Amino acid sequence: FLALYIPIVTLVAFSFNTDKRGIIWRGFTFDNYVKAWHNQALFDAMMNSITIAIFSTIISTIIGTMVALLLWRYKFPFKGPYEGMMALPIVIPEICMGVALLLFFTNTGMMNFSAGAPWPFNLLNIIIAHVAFSFPFVAVVVRSRLVGFNKQLEEASKDLGASEWQTFVNVLIPFMMPGLVAGALLAFTLSLDDFVITFFTSGPETVTFPVKVYSLVRRGVSPEINAASTILIVITIIATLIGMKYQAPAKREGH
């Protein structure tokens, strides 16, 4: 825990440092956050990352949930190989997936299409790339939640007159909710801090926050970068706390 959190605490502390180079502690100030807020390049990169993370999380959660339901409920030919192929984005190196997606977007012309499209359509390639490696994580989390589901609850719902859709909405989704929230948070986090795949699939006008920070760090770490990184950490912590709240079991009244 010390090895994990001391660097993060140090980063947050030095985001309030008055030293321009951010190496030696010289005093406390909030000016670095003001400078980071007015740094248009950093602000645009942060907005790109958040936008990509939101869209990719929504799409990944929907696709991942559908895949989890497919693998949990149905038996079909070549189910084993399908499960293996679905898990490939989890196990293959990011550098290989980044190069493969770059070749795919280049050969299909999507790279040129997104380069000339207005915001946020110019982020389409990155969103597709993030969905490609995020949805298997959602599928794994949701499917692990479905293992403990009692299918007799579905049968009871239908015996009481509920349709297939009503049973899905009122019985299955509430049971899956902890898995859905956990999977969505995992997809959001993976998308927000991804660097390698984004580096290969982004264009000059679609720089995300991790890619921007990488380009700035090559010239030295400044308190301004620490301030922007601290804001990203705070956003992640808030999202995690919200997810934990929704995953907590509801209190039951009565005996």
Short mmCIF file of C-alpha atoms in Angstrom, two decimals:
data_model
loop_
_atom_site.label_atom_id
_atom_site.label_comp_id
_atom_site.label_asym_id
_atom_site.label_seq_id
_atom_site.Cartn_x
_atom_site.Cartn_y
_atom_site.Cartn_z
CA PHE A 1 0.00 0.00 0.00
CA LEU A 2 2.88 2.38 0.75
CA ALA A 3 4.49 1.71 -2.64
CA LEU A 4 1.11 2.25 -4.31
CA TYR A 5 -0.18 5.36 -2.57
CA ILE A 6 2.92 7.37 -1.59
CA PRO A 7 3.62 8.39 -5.23
CA ILE A 8 -0.04 9.43 -5.64
CA VAL A 9 0.02 11.45 -2.41
CA THR A 10 3.30 13.05 -3.51
CA LEU A 11 1.80 14.00 -6.87
CA VAL A 12 -1.22 15.59 -5.17
CA ALA A 13 0.98 17.45 -2.66
CA PHE A 14 3.30 18.82 -5.34
CA SER A 15 0.32 20.07 -7.34
CA PHE A 16 0.20 22.87 -4.73
CA ASN A 17 3.93 23.63 -5.01
CA THR A 18 5.12 27.12 -5.95
CA ASP A 19 8.29 25.78 -7.57
CA LYS A 20 7.95 26.07 -11.34
CA ARG A 21 9.91 22.87 -12.00
CA GLY A 22 8.00 20.96 -9.30
CA ILE A 23 11.13 19.26 -7.95
CA ILE A 24 11.72 21.08 -4.62
CA TRP A 25 8.96 22.15 -2.24
CA ARG A 26 9.04 25.94 -1.93
CA GLY A 27 5.55 26.88 -0.79
CA PHE A 28 1.78 26.35 -1.00
CA THR A 29 -0.39 27.82 -3.76
CA PHE A 30 -3.58 27.20 -5.74
CA ASP A 31 -2.20 28.97 -8.81
CA ASN A 32 -1.27 25.69 -10.51
CA TYR A 33 -4.95 24.70 -10.70
CA VAL A 34 -5.83 28.09 -12.13
CA LYS A 35 -3.08 27.72 -14.75
CA ALA A 36 -4.19 24.18 -15.58
CA TRP A 37 -7.79 25.37 -15.97
CA HIS A 38 -6.74 28.14 -18.36
CA ASN A 39 -4.35 25.88 -20.29
CA GLN A 40 -6.51 25.33 -23.36
CA ALA A 41 -4.51 22.36 -24.62
CA LEU A 42 -4.80 20.52 -21.31
CA PHE A 43 -8.47 21.45 -20.96
CA ASP A 44 -9.30 20.19 -24.46
CA ALA A 45 -7.38 16.95 -23.84
CA MET A 46 -9.25 16.40 -20.57
CA MET A 47 -12.63 17.02 -22.25
CA ASN A 48 -11.68 14.57 -25.01
CA SER A 49 -10.77 11.89 -22.46
CA ILE A 50 -13.97 12.35 -20.46
CA THR A 51 -16.14 12.37 -23.59
CA ILE A 52 -14.49 9.22 -24.93
CA ALA A 53 -14.79 7.50 -21.55
CA ILE A 54 -18.50 8.29 -21.23
CA PHE A 55 -19.45 7.09 -24.72
CA SER A 56 -17.23 4.01 -24.61
CA THR A 57 -18.55 3.09 -21.15
CA ILE A 58 -22.18 3.27 -22.27
CA ILE A 59 -21.56 1.22 -25.42
CA SER A 60 -19.25 -1.26 -23.69
CA THR A 61 -21.75 -1.83 -20.87
CA ILE A 62 -24.56 -2.56 -23.34
CA ILE A 63 -22.49 -4.90 -25.52
CA GLY A 64 -20.79 -6.56 -22.55
CA THR A 65 -24.14 -7.22 -20.87
CA MET A 66 -25.56 -8.75 -24.06
CA VAL A 67 -22.51 -11.01 -24.41
CA ALA A 68 -22.74 -12.05 -20.75
CA LEU A 69 -26.42 -12.95 -21.16
CA LEU A 70 -25.66 -14.87 -24.35
CA LEU A 71 -22.93 -16.95 -22.75
CA TRP A 72 -24.90 -17.51 -19.53
CA ARG A 73 -28.31 -18.39 -20.95
CA TYR A 74 -27.79 -20.12 -24.30
CA LYS A 75 -25.97 -23.11 -25.69
CA PHE A 76 -24.89 -22.92 -29.31
CA PRO A 77 -22.26 -24.43 -31.63
CA PHE A 78 -18.67 -23.24 -31.16
CA LYS A 79 -19.53 -21.59 -27.86
CA GLY A 80 -16.08 -22.43 -26.49
CA PRO A 81 -14.12 -20.80 -29.33
CA TYR A 82 -16.46 -17.79 -29.16
CA GLU A 83 -15.66 -17.34 -25.47
CA GLY A 84 -11.97 -17.57 -26.26
CA MET A 85 -12.17 -14.98 -29.03
CA MET A 86 -14.22 -12.69 -26.79
CA ALA A 87 -11.45 -12.78 -24.18
CA LEU A 88 -8.67 -11.95 -26.66
CA PRO A 89 -8.74 -8.16 -26.03
CA ILE A 90 -8.06 -8.90 -22.35
CA VAL A 91 -4.95 -11.02 -22.88
CA ILE A 92 -3.24 -9.70 -26.02
CA PRO A 93 -0.61 -6.96 -25.53
CA GLU A 94 -1.92 -3.41 -25.94
CA ILE A 95 0.82 -2.56 -28.43
CA CYS A 96 -0.38 -5.35 -30.74
CA MET A 97 -4.00 -4.26 -30.46
CA GLY A 98 -3.03 -0.63 -31.06
CA VAL A 99 -1.15 -1.48 -34.26
CA ALA A 100 -3.98 -3.76 -35.45
CA LEU A 101 -6.60 -1.05 -34.90
CA LEU A 102 -4.40 1.52 -36.63
CA LEU A 103 -4.13 -0.72 -39.70
CA PHE A 104 -7.88 -1.37 -39.62
CA PHE A 105 -8.81 2.32 -39.45
CA THR A 106 -6.26 3.24 -42.11
CA ASN A 107 -7.33 0.55 -44.58
CA THR A 108 -11.05 1.26 -44.12
CA GLY A 109 -10.62 5.01 -44.53
CA MET A 110 -12.02 5.75 -41.08
CA MET A 111 -8.82 7.50 -40.04
CA ASN A 112 -9.28 10.12 -42.77
CA PHE A 113 -13.00 10.39 -42.03
CA SER A 114 -12.52 11.12 -38.33
CA ALA A 115 -9.64 13.52 -39.02
CA GLY A 116 -11.93 15.87 -40.93
CA ALA A 117 -15.07 15.41 -38.82
CA PRO A 118 -16.26 17.99 -36.28
CA TRP A 119 -16.08 17.36 -32.53
CA PRO A 120 -17.09 14.88 -31.06
CA PHE A 121 -17.30 12.80 -34.27
CA ASN A 122 -13.54 13.14 -34.67
CA LEU A 123 -13.25 10.95 -31.55
CA LEU A 124 -15.10 8.06 -33.22
CA ASN A 125 -12.00 5.95 -33.90
CA ILE A 126 -10.82 6.18 -30.29
CA ILE A 127 -14.30 5.38 -28.97
CA ILE A 128 -14.49 2.27 -31.17
CA ALA A 129 -11.01 1.22 -30.06
CA HIS A 130 -11.88 1.67 -26.39
CA VAL A 131 -15.12 -0.29 -26.78
CA ALA A 132 -13.17 -3.10 -28.43
CA PHE A 133 -10.96 -3.66 -25.37
CA SER A 134 -13.47 -2.60 -22.66
CA PHE A 135 -16.60 -4.67 -23.34
CA PRO A 136 -14.94 -8.07 -22.55
CA PHE A 137 -14.20 -6.81 -19.03
CA VAL A 138 -17.87 -5.87 -18.60
CA ALA A 139 -18.94 -9.26 -19.93
CA VAL A 140 -16.71 -11.11 -17.47
CA VAL A 141 -17.96 -9.09 -14.48
CA VAL A 142 -21.65 -9.34 -15.40
CA ARG A 143 -21.44 -13.05 -16.21
CA SER A 144 -19.82 -13.76 -12.85
CA ARG A 145 -22.77 -12.00 -11.24
CA LEU A 146 -25.29 -14.04 -13.24
CA VAL A 147 -23.82 -17.33 -12.04
CA GLY A 148 -25.63 -16.88 -8.73
CA PHE A 149 -29.01 -16.07 -10.27
CA ASN A 150 -31.93 -18.37 -9.45
CA LYS A 151 -33.73 -19.02 -12.74
CA GLN A 152 -36.86 -19.98 -10.84
CA LEU A 153 -37.38 -16.25 -10.22
CA GLU A 154 -37.83 -15.78 -13.97
CA GLU A 155 -40.29 -18.67 -14.13
CA ALA A 156 -42.26 -17.24 -11.20
CA SER A 157 -42.40 -13.84 -12.87
CA LYS A 158 -43.77 -15.34 -16.09
CA ASP A 159 -46.26 -17.50 -14.18
CA LEU A 160 -47.60 -14.30 -12.61
CA GLY A 161 -48.28 -12.84 -16.06
CA ALA A 162 -45.15 -10.80 -16.75
CA SER A 163 -43.87 -10.65 -20.31
CA GLU A 164 -40.32 -11.50 -21.34
CA TRP A 165 -39.38 -7.82 -21.36
CA GLN A 166 -41.04 -7.11 -17.97
CA THR A 167 -39.20 -10.07 -16.45
CA PHE A 168 -35.92 -8.82 -17.86
CA VAL A 169 -36.43 -5.25 -16.60
CA ASN A 170 -37.95 -6.00 -13.19
CA VAL A 171 -36.19 -9.24 -12.22
CA LEU A 172 -32.93 -9.74 -14.13
CA ILE A 173 -31.61 -6.18 -14.37
CA PRO A 174 -31.99 -5.45 -10.61
CA PHE A 175 -30.08 -8.65 -9.88
CA MET A 176 -27.35 -7.70 -12.40
CA MET A 177 -27.08 -4.10 -11.18
CA PRO A 178 -23.99 -4.57 -8.95
CA GLY A 179 -22.23 -6.29 -11.85
CA LEU A 180 -23.39 -3.63 -14.31
CA VAL A 181 -22.10 -0.82 -12.10
CA ALA A 182 -18.80 -2.59 -11.45
CA GLY A 183 -18.32 -3.38 -15.13
CA ALA A 184 -19.21 0.17 -16.18
CA LEU A 185 -16.76 1.64 -13.67
CA LEU A 186 -14.04 -0.72 -14.89
CA ALA A 187 -14.71 0.27 -18.51
CA PHE A 188 -14.73 3.98 -17.56
CA THR A 189 -11.42 3.70 -15.74
CA LEU A 190 -9.77 1.68 -18.51
CA SER A 191 -10.87 4.22 -21.10
CA LEU A 192 -9.92 7.27 -19.05
CA ASP A 193 -6.30 6.26 -18.46
CA ASP A 194 -5.53 4.32 -21.66
CA PHE A 195 -2.42 5.52 -23.45
CA VAL A 196 -1.01 2.87 -25.81
CA ILE A 197 -4.10 2.11 -27.92
CA THR A 198 -5.17 5.76 -27.89
CA PHE A 199 -1.71 6.82 -29.05
CA PHE A 200 -2.05 4.67 -32.19
CA THR A 201 -5.68 5.50 -33.03
CA SER A 202 -5.77 9.25 -32.30
CA GLY A 203 -5.07 12.02 -34.77
CA PRO A 204 -3.40 15.40 -34.29
CA GLU A 205 -6.73 17.02 -33.37
CA THR A 206 -7.90 14.28 -30.99
CA VAL A 207 -5.27 14.31 -28.26
CA THR A 208 -6.45 12.75 -24.99
CA PHE A 209 -5.25 13.64 -21.51
CA PRO A 210 -2.79 10.71 -21.05
CA VAL A 211 -1.25 11.37 -24.48
CA LYS A 212 -1.00 15.10 -23.74
CA VAL A 213 0.61 14.50 -20.35
CA TYR A 214 3.12 12.15 -21.99
CA SER A 215 4.13 14.82 -24.49
CA LEU A 216 4.52 17.40 -21.69
CA VAL A 217 6.40 15.12 -19.28
CA ARG A 218 9.12 14.61 -21.88
CA ARG A 219 10.10 18.23 -21.16
CA GLY A 220 9.83 17.79 -17.37
CA VAL A 221 7.06 17.42 -14.80
CA SER A 222 5.53 20.77 -13.81
CA PRO A 223 3.09 21.54 -10.96
CA GLU A 224 0.54 22.38 -13.65
CA ILE A 225 0.64 18.79 -14.90
CA ASN A 226 0.38 17.56 -11.30
CA ALA A 227 -2.71 19.73 -10.81
CA ALA A 228 -4.41 18.37 -13.92
CA SER A 229 -3.51 14.80 -12.90
CA THR A 230 -4.94 15.43 -9.42
CA ILE A 231 -8.24 16.52 -10.96
CA LEU A 232 -8.32 13.26 -12.93
CA ILE A 233 -7.67 11.29 -9.73
CA VAL A 234 -10.50 13.11 -7.96
CA ILE A 235 -12.89 12.33 -10.83
CA THR A 236 -11.95 8.64 -10.61
CA ILE A 237 -12.43 8.58 -6.82
CA ILE A 238 -15.85 10.24 -7.10
CA ALA A 239 -16.94 7.72 -9.75
CA THR A 240 -15.74 4.87 -7.52
CA LEU A 241 -17.64 6.19 -4.49
CA ILE A 242 -20.81 6.52 -6.57
CA GLY A 243 -20.37 2.97 -7.80
CA MET A 244 -19.84 1.68 -4.26
CA LYS A 245 -23.02 3.43 -3.16
CA TYR A 246 -25.09 1.78 -5.88
CA GLN A 247 -23.49 -1.61 -5.25
CA ALA A 248 -24.28 -1.50 -1.53
CA PRO A 249 -27.25 -3.79 -0.64
CA ALA A 250 -30.49 -1.97 -0.06
CA LYS A 251 -31.72 -1.81 3.53
CA ARG A 252 -34.76 -3.92 4.20
CA GLU A 253 -37.49 -2.88 6.50
CA GLY A 254 -39.41 -5.24 8.73
CA HIS A 255 -38.35 -8.58 10.16
#
